[in-house]
Tab-separated table of C-alpha atoms in Angstrom:
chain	number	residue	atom	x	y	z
A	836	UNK	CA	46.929	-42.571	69.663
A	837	UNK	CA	47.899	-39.216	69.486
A	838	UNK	CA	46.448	-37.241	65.891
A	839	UNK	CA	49.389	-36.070	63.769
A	840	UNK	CA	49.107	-32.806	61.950
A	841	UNK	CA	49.227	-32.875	58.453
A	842	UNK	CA	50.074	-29.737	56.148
A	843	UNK	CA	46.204	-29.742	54.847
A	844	UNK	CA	44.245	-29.013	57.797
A	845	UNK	CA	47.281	-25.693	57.845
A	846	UNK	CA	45.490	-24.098	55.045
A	847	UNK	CA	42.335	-23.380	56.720
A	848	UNK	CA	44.815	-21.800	60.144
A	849	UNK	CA	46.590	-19.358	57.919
A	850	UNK	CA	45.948	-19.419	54.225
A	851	UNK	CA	48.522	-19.393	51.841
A	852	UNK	CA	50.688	-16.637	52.932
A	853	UNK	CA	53.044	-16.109	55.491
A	854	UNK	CA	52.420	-13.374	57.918
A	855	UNK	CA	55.456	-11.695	59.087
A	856	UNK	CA	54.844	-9.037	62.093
A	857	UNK	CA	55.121	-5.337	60.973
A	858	UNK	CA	55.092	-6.500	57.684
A	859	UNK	CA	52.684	-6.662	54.606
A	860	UNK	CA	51.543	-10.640	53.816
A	861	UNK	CA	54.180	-12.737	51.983
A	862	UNK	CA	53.502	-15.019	49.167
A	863	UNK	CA	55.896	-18.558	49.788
A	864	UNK	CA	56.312	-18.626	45.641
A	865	UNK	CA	58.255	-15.395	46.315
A	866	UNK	CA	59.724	-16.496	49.560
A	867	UNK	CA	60.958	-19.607	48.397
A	868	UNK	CA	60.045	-20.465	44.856
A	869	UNK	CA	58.873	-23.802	44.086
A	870	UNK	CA	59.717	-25.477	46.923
A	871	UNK	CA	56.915	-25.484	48.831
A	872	UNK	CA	53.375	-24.295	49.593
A	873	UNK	CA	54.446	-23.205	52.838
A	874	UNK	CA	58.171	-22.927	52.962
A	875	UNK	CA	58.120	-24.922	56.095
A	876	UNK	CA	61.581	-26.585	57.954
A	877	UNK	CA	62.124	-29.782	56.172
A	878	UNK	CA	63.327	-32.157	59.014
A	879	UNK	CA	59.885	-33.974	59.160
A	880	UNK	CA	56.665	-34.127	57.403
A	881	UNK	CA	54.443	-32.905	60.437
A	882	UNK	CA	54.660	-28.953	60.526
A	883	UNK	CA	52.791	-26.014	62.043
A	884	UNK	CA	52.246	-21.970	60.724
A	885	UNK	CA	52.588	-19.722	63.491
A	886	UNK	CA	50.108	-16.663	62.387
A	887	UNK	CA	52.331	-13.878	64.231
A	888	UNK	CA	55.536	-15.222	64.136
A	889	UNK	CA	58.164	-16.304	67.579
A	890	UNK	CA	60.779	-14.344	68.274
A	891	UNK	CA	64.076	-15.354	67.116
A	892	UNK	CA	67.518	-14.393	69.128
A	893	UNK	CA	70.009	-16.660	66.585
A	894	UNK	CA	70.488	-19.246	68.844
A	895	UNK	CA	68.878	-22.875	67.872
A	896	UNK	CA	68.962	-24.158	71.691
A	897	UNK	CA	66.125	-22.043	72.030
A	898	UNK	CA	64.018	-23.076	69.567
A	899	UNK	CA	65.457	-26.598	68.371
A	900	UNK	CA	65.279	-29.665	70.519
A	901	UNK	CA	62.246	-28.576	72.744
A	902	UNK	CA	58.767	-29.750	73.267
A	903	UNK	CA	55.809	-27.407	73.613
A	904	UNK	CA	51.895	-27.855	73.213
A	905	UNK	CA	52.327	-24.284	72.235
A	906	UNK	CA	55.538	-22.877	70.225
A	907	UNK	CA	55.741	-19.444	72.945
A	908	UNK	CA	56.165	-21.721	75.066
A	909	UNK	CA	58.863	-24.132	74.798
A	910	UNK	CA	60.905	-26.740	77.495
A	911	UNK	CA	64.273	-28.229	76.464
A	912	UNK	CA	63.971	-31.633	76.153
A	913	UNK	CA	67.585	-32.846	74.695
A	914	UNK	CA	70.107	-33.222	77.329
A	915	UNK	CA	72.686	-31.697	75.003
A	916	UNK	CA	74.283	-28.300	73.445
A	917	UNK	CA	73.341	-28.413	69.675
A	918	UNK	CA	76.023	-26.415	68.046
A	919	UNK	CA	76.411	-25.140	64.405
A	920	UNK	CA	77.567	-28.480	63.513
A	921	UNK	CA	74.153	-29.826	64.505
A	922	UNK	CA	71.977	-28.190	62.204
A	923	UNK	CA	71.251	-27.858	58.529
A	924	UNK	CA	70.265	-24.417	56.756
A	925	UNK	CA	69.052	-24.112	53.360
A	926	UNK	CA	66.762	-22.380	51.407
A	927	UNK	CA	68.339	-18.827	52.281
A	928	UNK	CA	66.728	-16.493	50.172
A	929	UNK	CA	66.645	-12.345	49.705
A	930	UNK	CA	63.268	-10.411	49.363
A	931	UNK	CA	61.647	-7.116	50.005
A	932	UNK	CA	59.121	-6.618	52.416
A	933	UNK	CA	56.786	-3.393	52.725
A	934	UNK	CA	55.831	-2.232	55.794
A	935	UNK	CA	52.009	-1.642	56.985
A	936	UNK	CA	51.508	1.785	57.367
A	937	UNK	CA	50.053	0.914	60.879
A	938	UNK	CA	53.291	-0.280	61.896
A	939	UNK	CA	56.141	1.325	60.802
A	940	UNK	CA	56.030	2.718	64.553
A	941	UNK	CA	56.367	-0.453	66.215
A	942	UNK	CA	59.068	-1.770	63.933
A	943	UNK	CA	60.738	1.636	64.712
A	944	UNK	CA	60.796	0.785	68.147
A	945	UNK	CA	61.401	-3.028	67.816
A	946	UNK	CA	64.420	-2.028	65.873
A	947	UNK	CA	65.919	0.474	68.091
A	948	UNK	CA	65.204	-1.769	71.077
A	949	UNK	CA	67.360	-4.649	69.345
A	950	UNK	CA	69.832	-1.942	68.522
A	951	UNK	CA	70.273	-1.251	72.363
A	952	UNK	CA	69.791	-4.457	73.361
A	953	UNK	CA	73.026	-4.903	71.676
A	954	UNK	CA	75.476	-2.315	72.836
A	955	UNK	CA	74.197	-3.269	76.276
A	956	UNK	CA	75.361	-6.690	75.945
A	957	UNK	CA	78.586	-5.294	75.174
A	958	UNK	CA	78.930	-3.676	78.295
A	959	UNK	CA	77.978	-0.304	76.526
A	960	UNK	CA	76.790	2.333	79.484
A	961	UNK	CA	73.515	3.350	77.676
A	962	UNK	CA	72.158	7.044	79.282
A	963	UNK	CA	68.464	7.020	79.054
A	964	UNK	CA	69.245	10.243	76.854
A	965	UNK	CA	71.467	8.290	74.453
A	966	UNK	CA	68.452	5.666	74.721
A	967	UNK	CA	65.921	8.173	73.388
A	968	UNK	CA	68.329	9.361	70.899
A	969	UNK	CA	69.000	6.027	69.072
A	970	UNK	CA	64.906	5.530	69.013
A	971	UNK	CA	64.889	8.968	67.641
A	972	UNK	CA	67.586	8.209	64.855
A	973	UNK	CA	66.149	4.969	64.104
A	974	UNK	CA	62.584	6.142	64.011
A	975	UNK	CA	63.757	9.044	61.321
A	976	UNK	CA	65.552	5.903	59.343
A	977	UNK	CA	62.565	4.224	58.904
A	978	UNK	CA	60.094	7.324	57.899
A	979	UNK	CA	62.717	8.054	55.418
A	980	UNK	CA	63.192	4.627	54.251
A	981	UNK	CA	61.658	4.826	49.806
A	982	UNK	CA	58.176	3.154	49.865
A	983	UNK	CA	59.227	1.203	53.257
A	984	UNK	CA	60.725	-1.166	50.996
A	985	UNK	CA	62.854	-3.509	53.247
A	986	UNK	CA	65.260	-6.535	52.531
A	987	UNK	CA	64.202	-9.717	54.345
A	988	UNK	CA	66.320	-12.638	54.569
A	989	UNK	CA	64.533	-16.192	54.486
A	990	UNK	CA	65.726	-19.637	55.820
A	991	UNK	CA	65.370	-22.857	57.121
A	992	UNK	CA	67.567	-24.213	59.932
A	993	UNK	CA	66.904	-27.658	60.548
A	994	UNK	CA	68.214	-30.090	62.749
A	995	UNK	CA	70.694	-32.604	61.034
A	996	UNK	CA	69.335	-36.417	60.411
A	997	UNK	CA	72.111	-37.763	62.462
A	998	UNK	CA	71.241	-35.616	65.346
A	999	UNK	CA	67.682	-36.537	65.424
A	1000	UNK	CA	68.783	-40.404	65.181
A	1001	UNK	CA	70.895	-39.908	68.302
A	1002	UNK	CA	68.426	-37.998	70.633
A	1003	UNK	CA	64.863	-37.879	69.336
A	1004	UNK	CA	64.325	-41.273	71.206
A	1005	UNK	CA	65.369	-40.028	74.900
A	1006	UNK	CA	62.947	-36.270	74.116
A	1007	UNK	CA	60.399	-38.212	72.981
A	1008	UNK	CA	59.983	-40.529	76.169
A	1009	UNK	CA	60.107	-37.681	77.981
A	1010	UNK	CA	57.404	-35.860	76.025
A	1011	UNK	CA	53.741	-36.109	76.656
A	1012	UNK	CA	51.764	-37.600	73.927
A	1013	UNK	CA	49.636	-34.619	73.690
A	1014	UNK	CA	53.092	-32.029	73.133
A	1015	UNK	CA	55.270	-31.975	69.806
A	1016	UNK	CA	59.469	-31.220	69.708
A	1017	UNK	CA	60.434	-28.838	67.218
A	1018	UNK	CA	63.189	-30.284	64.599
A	1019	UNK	CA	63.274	-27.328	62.442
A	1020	UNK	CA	62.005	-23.934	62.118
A	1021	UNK	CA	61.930	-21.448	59.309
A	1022	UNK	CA	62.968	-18.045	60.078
A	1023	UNK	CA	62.504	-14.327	58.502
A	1024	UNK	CA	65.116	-11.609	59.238
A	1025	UNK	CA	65.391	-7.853	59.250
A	1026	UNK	CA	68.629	-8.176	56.506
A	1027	UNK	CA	71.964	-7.588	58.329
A	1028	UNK	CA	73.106	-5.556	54.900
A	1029	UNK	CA	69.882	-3.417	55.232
A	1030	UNK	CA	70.343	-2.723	58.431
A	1031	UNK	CA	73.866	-1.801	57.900
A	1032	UNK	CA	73.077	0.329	54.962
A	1033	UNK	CA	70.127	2.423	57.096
A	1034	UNK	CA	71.988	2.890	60.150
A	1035	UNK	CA	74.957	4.620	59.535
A	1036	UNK	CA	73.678	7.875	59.280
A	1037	UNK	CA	71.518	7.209	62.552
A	1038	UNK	CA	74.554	6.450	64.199
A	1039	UNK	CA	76.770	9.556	62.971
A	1040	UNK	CA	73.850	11.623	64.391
A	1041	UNK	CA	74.301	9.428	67.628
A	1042	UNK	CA	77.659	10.338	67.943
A	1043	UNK	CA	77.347	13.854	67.356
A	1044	UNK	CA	74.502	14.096	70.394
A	1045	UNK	CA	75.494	15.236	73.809
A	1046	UNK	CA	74.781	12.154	75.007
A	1047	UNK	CA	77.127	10.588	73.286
A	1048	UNK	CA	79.781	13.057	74.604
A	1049	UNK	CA	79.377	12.267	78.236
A	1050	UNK	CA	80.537	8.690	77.969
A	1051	UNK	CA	84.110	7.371	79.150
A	1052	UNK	CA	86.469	6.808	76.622
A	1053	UNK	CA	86.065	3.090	77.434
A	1054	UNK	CA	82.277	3.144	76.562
A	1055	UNK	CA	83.206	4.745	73.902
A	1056	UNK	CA	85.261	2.521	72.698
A	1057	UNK	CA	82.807	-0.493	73.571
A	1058	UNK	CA	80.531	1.154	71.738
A	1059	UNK	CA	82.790	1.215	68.507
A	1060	UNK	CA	82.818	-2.282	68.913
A	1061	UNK	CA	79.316	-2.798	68.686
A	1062	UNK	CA	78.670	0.065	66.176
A	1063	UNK	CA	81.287	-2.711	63.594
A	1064	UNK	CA	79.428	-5.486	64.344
A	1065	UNK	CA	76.176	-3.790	63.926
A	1066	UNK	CA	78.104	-2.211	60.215
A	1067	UNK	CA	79.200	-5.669	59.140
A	1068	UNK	CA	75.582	-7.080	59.243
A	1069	UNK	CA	76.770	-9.975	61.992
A	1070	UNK	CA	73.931	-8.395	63.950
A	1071	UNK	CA	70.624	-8.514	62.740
A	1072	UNK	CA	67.918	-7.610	65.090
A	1073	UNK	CA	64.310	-8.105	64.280
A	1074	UNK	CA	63.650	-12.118	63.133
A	1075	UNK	CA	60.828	-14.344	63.703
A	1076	UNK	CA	59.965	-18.070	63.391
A	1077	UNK	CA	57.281	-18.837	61.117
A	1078	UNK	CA	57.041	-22.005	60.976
A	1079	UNK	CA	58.266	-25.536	63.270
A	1080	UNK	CA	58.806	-28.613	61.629
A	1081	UNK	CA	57.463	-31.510	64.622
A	1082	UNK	CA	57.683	-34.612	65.356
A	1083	UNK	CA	55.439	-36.344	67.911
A	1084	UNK	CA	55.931	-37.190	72.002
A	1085	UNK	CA	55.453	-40.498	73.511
A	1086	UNK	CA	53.921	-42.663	70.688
């Protein structure tokens, strides 16, 4: 019979804080109060701390629903689309985080990568010069930022009971014994507002670059479009998955 995980044997994997890339060491009390020692997903008592934290692109297909032996590496195993109406978040929760010293550099460049990432998905013609410019920008941002003080945005996203009733049976018979499917993950963000709040200057300089200047009013106006989105916080680049509530495979 396969050995379930239990939160007890966690302590010894990754102590009592959660470690957030880029960032200093959080304490859970801070991160979410009282409610746990971990501030793990809730959808099942079996969970696991990932020490450098997943990835996470906003949508739950990719992280929900899917069996892995080890969470980077992760194979659908429900047959179905799980949309907003699936899942369950709670717990969201604002607090600062300070950047290590060591990597305010790669955070720089995490950020501005996101940043591009996103006007490229809107169609946005990105120069390699306009590329360089928005690390630039974003890199300035950052070094100017007051003690490196940034807000963080915590949650759990879980998926609903009813869901799991429907199709846990079919993943699990699918799932080797010796793999667990993730039911619910909890998540630290790069806050939309802060984001917002930081880069409008970096994008004013942006505009004002000759790079800028050489694109067609249409990529221009793309561009707009993705600047607002980016302004309204609906964007927010930079999140990670640090921990994944389980449930076993075959039993």
């Amino acid at each position: 019979m396969k050995k379930l995980l239990i939160p007890i044997a966690l302590a010894s994997l990754a102590g009592c804080n959660i470690m957030v890339p880029y960032f200093e060491d959080l304490e859970p009390k801070y991160v979410c109060g009282n409610f746990s020692k971990y501030c793990q997903p809730t959808s099942s008592t079996n969970y696991a701390l990932i020490k450098k934290g997943v990835d996470f692109d906003g949508d739950p297909n990719h992280y929900l629903g899917v069996s892995y032996k080890k969470y980077f590496q992760r194979d659908k195993c429900i047959d179905t689309i799980i949309t907003e109406n699936d899942i369950v978040i709670s717990g969201t929760q604002t607090v600062t985080g300070t950047l290590k010293n060591e990597s305010k550099t790669e955070f720089s460049n995490k950020l501005s990568a996101d940043i591009v990432a996103l006007l490229k998905i809107n169609s946005v013609p990105v120069p390699s010069g306009l590329e360089a410019d928005v690390t630039a920008k974003i890199g300035q941002t950052i070094k100017d930022t007051e003690t490196s003080k940034i807000k963080l945005e915590y949650k759990r996203i879980d998926l609903a009971f009813d869901f799991i009733a429907e199709h846990m049976a079919s993943c699990q018979n699918i799932t080797p014994e010796d793999y667990d499917i993730a039911t619910g993950i909890s998540v630290i963000t790069v806050s939309g507002e802060w984001t917002a709040d930081n880069l409008t200057n970096s994008f004013a300089s942006i505009e004002a670059s000759a790079n800028y200047s050489i694109l067609s009013n249409d990529a221009k106006a793309e561009y707009e479009n993705a600047k607002e989105r980016v302004l309204a916080g609906q964007f927010q680049p930079v999140s990670f998955v640090f921990a994944v509530a389980n449930r076993p495979g075959k039993l």
